Amino acid sequence: MNAAQRAWLGLAALLVAGAVFGWPLERDRWDWQPALVGPQPWRLFSAVAVHYSLAHLAANLVGAALVASLGVSARVTLPMVWAWAAAWPMTHLGLLADPGLAHYGGLSGVLHAGVAVAAWHLLRDGTGARRSIGAAVMIGLIVKVLSESPWAGVHPDEALGISVVPLAHAAGLLAGLLCAAVAGLRGAR
């Protein structure tokens, strides 16, 4: 395992640690709230530590393990690790697109960004089967996000016991692609 793969795992571990240690904390003090983005910009980062049910937390921890594995398997480079890190707050900025969204917490948007970054890396730098895997992951991610109708607003998820915000998944996808493209351009220089 190279340094970039270890850094990817480190970023995933940081997200997991935030979620686990954030579980008992007061949600309103850490979640994303549009009115507080300006005066409390740290919420662009701390929102990943907030989960509204144990099932929500568990699903995101499993997702974080999968994204960590994807990045290692994709053999991400250090610019891609930086892209995922940059996509973290950008994902939450994307939530401003829904003026009716009052609160948000969870890892899912940032995890979607990580998948987008890893898939972009495979598409851009992979060859043969690796590029095909990147294309399949990217197509699957786009189909998943579109099938969730991110423009339709928040909706209840009985399995998780919360209301989900599909816009977070779309914002993560877009932030991940943008940051990966910028990182890829910078890495090519």
PDB file of C-alpha atoms in Angstrom:
ATOM      1  CA  MET A   1       0.000   0.000   0.000  1.00  0.00           C
ATOM      2  CA  ASN A   2       1.457   3.361  -1.023  1.00  0.00           C
ATOM      3  CA  ALA A   3       1.308   6.719   0.787  1.00  0.00           C
ATOM      4  CA  ALA A   4      -1.697   7.948  -1.217  1.00  0.00           C
ATOM      5  CA  GLN A   5      -3.708   4.845  -0.378  1.00  0.00           C
ATOM      6  CA  ARG A   6      -2.811   5.260   3.302  1.00  0.00           C
ATOM      7  CA  ALA A   7      -3.891   8.919   3.114  1.00  0.00           C
ATOM      8  CA  TRP A   8      -7.215   7.863   1.532  1.00  0.00           C
ATOM      9  CA  LEU A   9      -7.741   5.389   4.377  1.00  0.00           C
ATOM     10  CA  GLY A  10      -6.763   8.126   6.839  1.00  0.00           C
ATOM     11  CA  LEU A  11      -9.397  10.483   5.436  1.00  0.00           C
ATOM     12  CA  ALA A  12     -12.008   7.715   5.594  1.00  0.00           C
ATOM     13  CA  ALA A  13     -10.935   6.972   9.189  1.00  0.00           C
ATOM     14  CA  LEU A  14     -11.271  10.661  10.078  1.00  0.00           C
ATOM     15  CA  LEU A  15     -14.826  10.696   8.705  1.00  0.00           C
ATOM     16  CA  VAL A  16     -15.688   7.507  10.617  1.00  0.00           C
ATOM     17  CA  ALA A  17     -14.154   8.823  13.851  1.00  0.00           C
ATOM     18  CA  GLY A  18     -16.125  12.045  13.520  1.00  0.00           C
ATOM     19  CA  ALA A  19     -19.347  10.110  13.030  1.00  0.00           C
ATOM     20  CA  VAL A  20     -18.715   7.740  15.932  1.00  0.00           C
ATOM     21  CA  PHE A  21     -17.564  10.401  18.385  1.00  0.00           C
ATOM     22  CA  GLY A  22     -20.246  12.794  17.161  1.00  0.00           C
ATOM     23  CA  TRP A  23     -23.057  10.334  17.811  1.00  0.00           C
ATOM     24  CA  PRO A  24     -23.728  11.386  21.437  1.00  0.00           C
ATOM     25  CA  LEU A  25     -23.278  15.125  20.804  1.00  0.00           C
ATOM     26  CA  GLU A  26     -26.056  17.695  20.559  1.00  0.00           C
ATOM     27  CA  ARG A  27     -27.075  17.620  16.888  1.00  0.00           C
ATOM     28  CA  ASP A  28     -28.182  21.243  16.543  1.00  0.00           C
ATOM     29  CA  ARG A  29     -24.720  22.464  17.536  1.00  0.00           C
ATOM     30  CA  TRP A  30     -22.935  20.527  14.761  1.00  0.00           C
ATOM     31  CA  ASP A  31     -25.321  19.857  11.871  1.00  0.00           C
ATOM     32  CA  TRP A  32     -25.456  21.863   8.651  1.00  0.00           C
ATOM     33  CA  GLN A  33     -27.927  24.732   8.761  1.00  0.00           C
ATOM     34  CA  PRO A  34     -28.147  27.209   5.867  1.00  0.00           C
ATOM     35  CA  ALA A  35     -28.544  30.261   8.102  1.00  0.00           C
ATOM     36  CA  LEU A  36     -25.341  29.363   9.965  1.00  0.00           C
ATOM     37  CA  VAL A  37     -23.040  28.586   7.034  1.00  0.00           C
ATOM     38  CA  GLY A  38     -21.685  32.156   7.010  1.00  0.00           C
ATOM     39  CA  PRO A  39     -21.267  32.796  10.739  1.00  0.00           C
ATOM     40  CA  GLN A  40     -20.260  29.185  11.551  1.00  0.00           C
ATOM     41  CA  PRO A  41     -18.470  27.823   8.471  1.00  0.00           C
ATOM     42  CA  TRP A  42     -17.063  24.876  10.430  1.00  0.00           C
ATOM     43  CA  ARG A  43     -20.504  23.286  10.015  1.00  0.00           C
ATOM     44  CA  LEU A  44     -19.475  22.535   6.422  1.00  0.00           C
ATOM     45  CA  PHE A  45     -17.150  19.975   8.037  1.00  0.00           C
ATOM     46  CA  SER A  46     -18.940  19.018  11.257  1.00  0.00           C
ATOM     47  CA  ALA A  47     -22.170  17.945   9.515  1.00  0.00           C
ATOM     48  CA  VAL A  48     -20.587  14.536   8.830  1.00  0.00           C
ATOM     49  CA  ALA A  49     -20.503  13.885  12.593  1.00  0.00           C
ATOM     50  CA  VAL A  50     -24.284  14.221  12.950  1.00  0.00           C
ATOM     51  CA  HIS A  51     -26.579  11.230  12.506  1.00  0.00           C
ATOM     52  CA  TYR A  52     -30.279  11.202  13.296  1.00  0.00           C
ATOM     53  CA  SER A  53     -30.727   7.488  14.038  1.00  0.00           C
ATOM     54  CA  LEU A  54     -28.546   4.511  14.857  1.00  0.00           C
ATOM     55  CA  ALA A  55     -29.513   2.922  11.525  1.00  0.00           C
ATOM     56  CA  HIS A  56     -28.410   6.117   9.744  1.00  0.00           C
ATOM     57  CA  LEU A  57     -25.037   5.969  11.518  1.00  0.00           C
ATOM     58  CA  ALA A  58     -24.588   2.257  10.811  1.00  0.00           C
ATOM     59  CA  ALA A  59     -25.409   2.647   7.105  1.00  0.00           C
ATOM     60  CA  ASN A  60     -22.915   5.474   6.766  1.00  0.00           C
ATOM     61  CA  LEU A  61     -20.182   3.527   8.592  1.00  0.00           C
ATOM     62  CA  VAL A  62     -20.649   0.616   6.188  1.00  0.00           C
ATOM     63  CA  GLY A  63     -20.603   3.090   3.288  1.00  0.00           C
ATOM     64  CA  ALA A  64     -17.372   4.632   4.577  1.00  0.00           C
ATOM     65  CA  ALA A  65     -15.726   1.203   4.691  1.00  0.00           C
ATOM     66  CA  LEU A  66     -16.806   0.553   1.094  1.00  0.00           C
ATOM     67  CA  VAL A  67     -15.513   3.925  -0.136  1.00  0.00           C
ATOM     68  CA  ALA A  68     -12.239   3.360   1.719  1.00  0.00           C
ATOM     69  CA  SER A  69     -11.872  -0.019  -0.012  1.00  0.00           C
ATOM     70  CA  LEU A  70     -12.770   1.458  -3.395  1.00  0.00           C
ATOM     71  CA  GLY A  71     -10.059   4.109  -3.127  1.00  0.00           C
ATOM     72  CA  VAL A  72      -7.412   1.569  -2.144  1.00  0.00           C
ATOM     73  CA  SER A  73      -8.488  -0.818  -4.918  1.00  0.00           C
ATOM     74  CA  ALA A  74      -8.475   2.065  -7.413  1.00  0.00           C
ATOM     75  CA  ARG A  75      -4.935   2.940  -6.312  1.00  0.00           C
ATOM     76  CA  VAL A  76      -5.827   6.600  -5.895  1.00  0.00           C
ATOM     77  CA  THR A  77      -3.075   9.186  -6.085  1.00  0.00           C
ATOM     78  CA  LEU A  78      -2.392  11.931  -3.578  1.00  0.00           C
ATOM     79  CA  PRO A  79      -4.143  14.569  -5.760  1.00  0.00           C
ATOM     80  CA  MET A  80      -7.272  12.394  -5.628  1.00  0.00           C
ATOM     81  CA  VAL A  81      -7.075  12.243  -1.829  1.00  0.00           C
ATOM     82  CA  TRP A  82      -6.900  16.043  -1.795  1.00  0.00           C
ATOM     83  CA  ALA A  83      -9.843  16.124  -4.209  1.00  0.00           C
ATOM     84  CA  TRP A  84     -11.965  14.062  -1.834  1.00  0.00           C
ATOM     85  CA  ALA A  85     -10.942  16.272   1.088  1.00  0.00           C
ATOM     86  CA  ALA A  86     -11.851  19.420  -0.880  1.00  0.00           C
ATOM     87  CA  ALA A  87     -15.183  17.909  -1.910  1.00  0.00           C
ATOM     88  CA  TRP A  88     -16.140  17.494   1.771  1.00  0.00           C
ATOM     89  CA  PRO A  89     -17.141  21.133   2.437  1.00  0.00           C
ATOM     90  CA  MET A  90     -18.142  21.726  -1.190  1.00  0.00           C
ATOM     91  CA  THR A  91     -20.726  18.951  -0.902  1.00  0.00           C
ATOM     92  CA  HIS A  92     -22.380  20.770   1.971  1.00  0.00           C
ATOM     93  CA  LEU A  93     -22.234  24.103   0.153  1.00  0.00           C
ATOM     94  CA  GLY A  94     -24.265  22.416  -2.586  1.00  0.00           C
ATOM     95  CA  LEU A  95     -27.116  21.975  -0.119  1.00  0.00           C
ATOM     96  CA  LEU A  96     -27.797  25.696  -0.427  1.00  0.00           C
ATOM     97  CA  ALA A  97     -29.567  24.774  -3.686  1.00  0.00           C
ATOM     98  CA  ASP A  98     -32.582  23.751  -1.581  1.00  0.00           C
ATOM     99  CA  PRO A  99     -33.740  26.864   0.286  1.00  0.00           C
ATOM    100  CA  GLY A 100     -36.265  24.799   2.250  1.00  0.00           C
ATOM    101  CA  LEU A 101     -33.660  22.499   3.788  1.00  0.00           C
ATOM    102  CA  ALA A 102     -33.278  23.569   7.415  1.00  0.00           C
ATOM    103  CA  HIS A 103     -30.902  20.871   8.766  1.00  0.00           C
ATOM    104  CA  TYR A 104     -28.616  18.185   7.393  1.00  0.00           C
ATOM    105  CA  GLY A 105     -26.277  15.685   8.944  1.00  0.00           C
ATOM    106  CA  GLY A 106     -24.504  12.557   7.812  1.00  0.00           C
ATOM    107  CA  LEU A 107     -21.692  11.136   5.751  1.00  0.00           C
ATOM    108  CA  SER A 108     -23.600  10.097   2.648  1.00  0.00           C
ATOM    109  CA  GLY A 109     -22.987  13.211   0.543  1.00  0.00           C
ATOM    110  CA  VAL A 110     -19.242  13.145   1.225  1.00  0.00           C
ATOM    111  CA  LEU A 111     -19.158   9.386   0.595  1.00  0.00           C
ATOM    112  CA  HIS A 112     -20.779   9.941  -2.809  1.00  0.00           C
ATOM    113  CA  ALA A 113     -18.015  12.488  -3.473  1.00  0.00           C
ATOM    114  CA  GLY A 114     -15.411   9.841  -2.616  1.00  0.00           C
ATOM    115  CA  VAL A 115     -16.953   7.357  -5.040  1.00  0.00           C
ATOM    116  CA  ALA A 116     -16.990  10.014  -7.763  1.00  0.00           C
ATOM    117  CA  VAL A 117     -13.314  10.837  -7.141  1.00  0.00           C
ATOM    118  CA  ALA A 118     -12.235   7.181  -7.227  1.00  0.00           C
ATOM    119  CA  ALA A 119     -14.272   6.503 -10.378  1.00  0.00           C
ATOM    120  CA  TRP A 120     -12.847   9.617 -12.049  1.00  0.00           C
ATOM    121  CA  HIS A 121      -9.342   8.427 -11.183  1.00  0.00           C
ATOM    122  CA  LEU A 122      -9.989   5.024 -12.747  1.00  0.00           C
ATOM    123  CA  LEU A 123     -11.475   6.619 -15.864  1.00  0.00           C
ATOM    124  CA  ARG A 124      -8.666   9.123 -16.258  1.00  0.00           C
ATOM    125  CA  ASP A 125      -5.629   7.083 -15.259  1.00  0.00           C
ATOM    126  CA  GLY A 126      -6.771   3.496 -15.625  1.00  0.00           C
ATOM    127  CA  THR A 127      -6.263   1.260 -18.617  1.00  0.00           C
ATOM    128  CA  GLY A 128      -8.189  -1.719 -19.908  1.00  0.00           C
ATOM    129  CA  ALA A 129     -10.312  -3.398 -17.256  1.00  0.00           C
ATOM    130  CA  ARG A 130      -9.551  -0.696 -14.653  1.00  0.00           C
ATOM    131  CA  ARG A 131     -10.945   1.987 -16.948  1.00  0.00           C
ATOM    132  CA  SER A 132     -14.009  -0.186 -17.619  1.00  0.00           C
ATOM    133  CA  ILE A 133     -14.551  -0.597 -13.876  1.00  0.00           C
ATOM    134  CA  GLY A 134     -14.271   3.170 -13.456  1.00  0.00           C
ATOM    135  CA  ALA A 135     -16.865   3.693 -16.184  1.00  0.00           C
ATOM    136  CA  ALA A 136     -19.215   1.141 -14.616  1.00  0.00           C
ATOM    137  CA  VAL A 137     -18.873   2.724 -11.169  1.00  0.00           C
ATOM    138  CA  MET A 138     -19.423   6.212 -12.580  1.00  0.00           C
ATOM    139  CA  ILE A 139     -22.473   5.167 -14.597  1.00  0.00           C
ATOM    140  CA  GLY A 140     -23.875   3.313 -11.588  1.00  0.00           C
ATOM    141  CA  LEU A 141     -23.338   6.351  -9.357  1.00  0.00           C
ATOM    142  CA  ILE A 142     -25.007   8.715 -11.813  1.00  0.00           C
ATOM    143  CA  VAL A 143     -27.981   6.368 -12.320  1.00  0.00           C
ATOM    144  CA  LYS A 144     -28.345   5.947  -8.544  1.00  0.00           C
ATOM    145  CA  VAL A 145     -28.292   9.690  -7.901  1.00  0.00           C
ATOM    146  CA  LEU A 146     -30.741  10.453 -10.720  1.00  0.00           C
ATOM    147  CA  SER A 147     -33.083   7.656  -9.599  1.00  0.00           C
ATOM    148  CA  GLU A 148     -33.304   9.326  -6.173  1.00  0.00           C
ATOM    149  CA  SER A 149     -34.808  12.481  -7.751  1.00  0.00           C
ATOM    150  CA  PRO A 150     -32.570  14.943  -5.889  1.00  0.00           C
ATOM    151  CA  TRP A 151     -34.698  17.833  -7.174  1.00  0.00           C
ATOM    152  CA  ALA A 152     -37.779  16.456  -5.374  1.00  0.00           C
ATOM    153  CA  GLY A 153     -36.653  17.444  -1.881  1.00  0.00           C
ATOM    154  CA  VAL A 154     -36.466  15.579   1.396  1.00  0.00           C
ATOM    155  CA  HIS A 155     -38.411  12.349   1.879  1.00  0.00           C
ATOM    156  CA  PRO A 156     -38.832   9.850   4.716  1.00  0.00           C
ATOM    157  CA  ASP A 157     -36.854   6.612   4.799  1.00  0.00           C
ATOM    158  CA  GLU A 158     -38.552   4.140   7.121  1.00  0.00           C
ATOM    159  CA  ALA A 159     -35.601   1.735   7.148  1.00  0.00           C
ATOM    160  CA  LEU A 160     -33.265   4.444   8.454  1.00  0.00           C
ATOM    161  CA  GLY A 161     -35.895   6.112  10.604  1.00  0.00           C
ATOM    162  CA  ILE A 162     -35.041   9.548   9.204  1.00  0.00           C
ATOM    163  CA  SER A 163     -35.820  11.860   6.329  1.00  0.00           C
ATOM    164  CA  VAL A 164     -33.182  11.567   3.613  1.00  0.00           C
ATOM    165  CA  VAL A 165     -31.771  14.376   1.480  1.00  0.00           C
ATOM    166  CA  PRO A 166     -31.028  13.033  -2.025  1.00  0.00           C
ATOM    167  CA  LEU A 167     -29.657  16.474  -2.910  1.00  0.00           C
ATOM    168  CA  ALA A 168     -26.680  15.658  -0.663  1.00  0.00           C
ATOM    169  CA  HIS A 169     -25.855  12.662  -2.874  1.00  0.00           C
ATOM    170  CA  ALA A 170     -26.092  14.788  -6.035  1.00  0.00           C
ATOM    171  CA  ALA A 171     -24.031  17.563  -4.436  1.00  0.00           C
ATOM    172  CA  GLY A 172     -21.407  14.989  -3.427  1.00  0.00           C
ATOM    173  CA  LEU A 173     -21.284  13.545  -6.933  1.00  0.00           C
ATOM    174  CA  LEU A 174     -20.843  16.987  -8.484  1.00  0.00           C
ATOM    175  CA  ALA A 175     -18.336  18.200  -5.874  1.00  0.00           C
ATOM    176  CA  GLY A 176     -16.324  14.994  -6.241  1.00  0.00           C
ATOM    177  CA  LEU A 177     -16.222  15.282 -10.036  1.00  0.00           C
ATOM    178  CA  LEU A 178     -15.269  18.946  -9.947  1.00  0.00           C
ATOM    179  CA  CYS A 179     -12.525  18.464  -7.368  1.00  0.00           C
ATOM    180  CA  ALA A 180     -11.172  15.355  -9.120  1.00  0.00           C
ATOM    181  CA  ALA A 181     -11.096  17.188 -12.462  1.00  0.00           C
ATOM    182  CA  VAL A 182      -9.220  20.132 -10.926  1.00  0.00           C
ATOM    183  CA  ALA A 183      -6.831  17.811  -9.100  1.00  0.00           C
ATOM    184  CA  GLY A 184      -6.299  15.844 -12.316  1.00  0.00           C
ATOM    185  CA  LEU A 185      -5.455  19.010 -14.242  1.00  0.00           C
ATOM    186  CA  ARG A 186      -3.046  20.159 -11.552  1.00  0.00           C
ATOM    187  CA  GLY A 187      -1.469  16.701 -11.409  1.00  0.00           C
ATOM    188  CA  ALA A 188      -0.906  16.721 -15.180  1.00  0.00           C
ATOM    189  CA  ARG A 189       1.250  19.836 -14.954  1.00  0.00           C
TER     190      ARG A 189
END
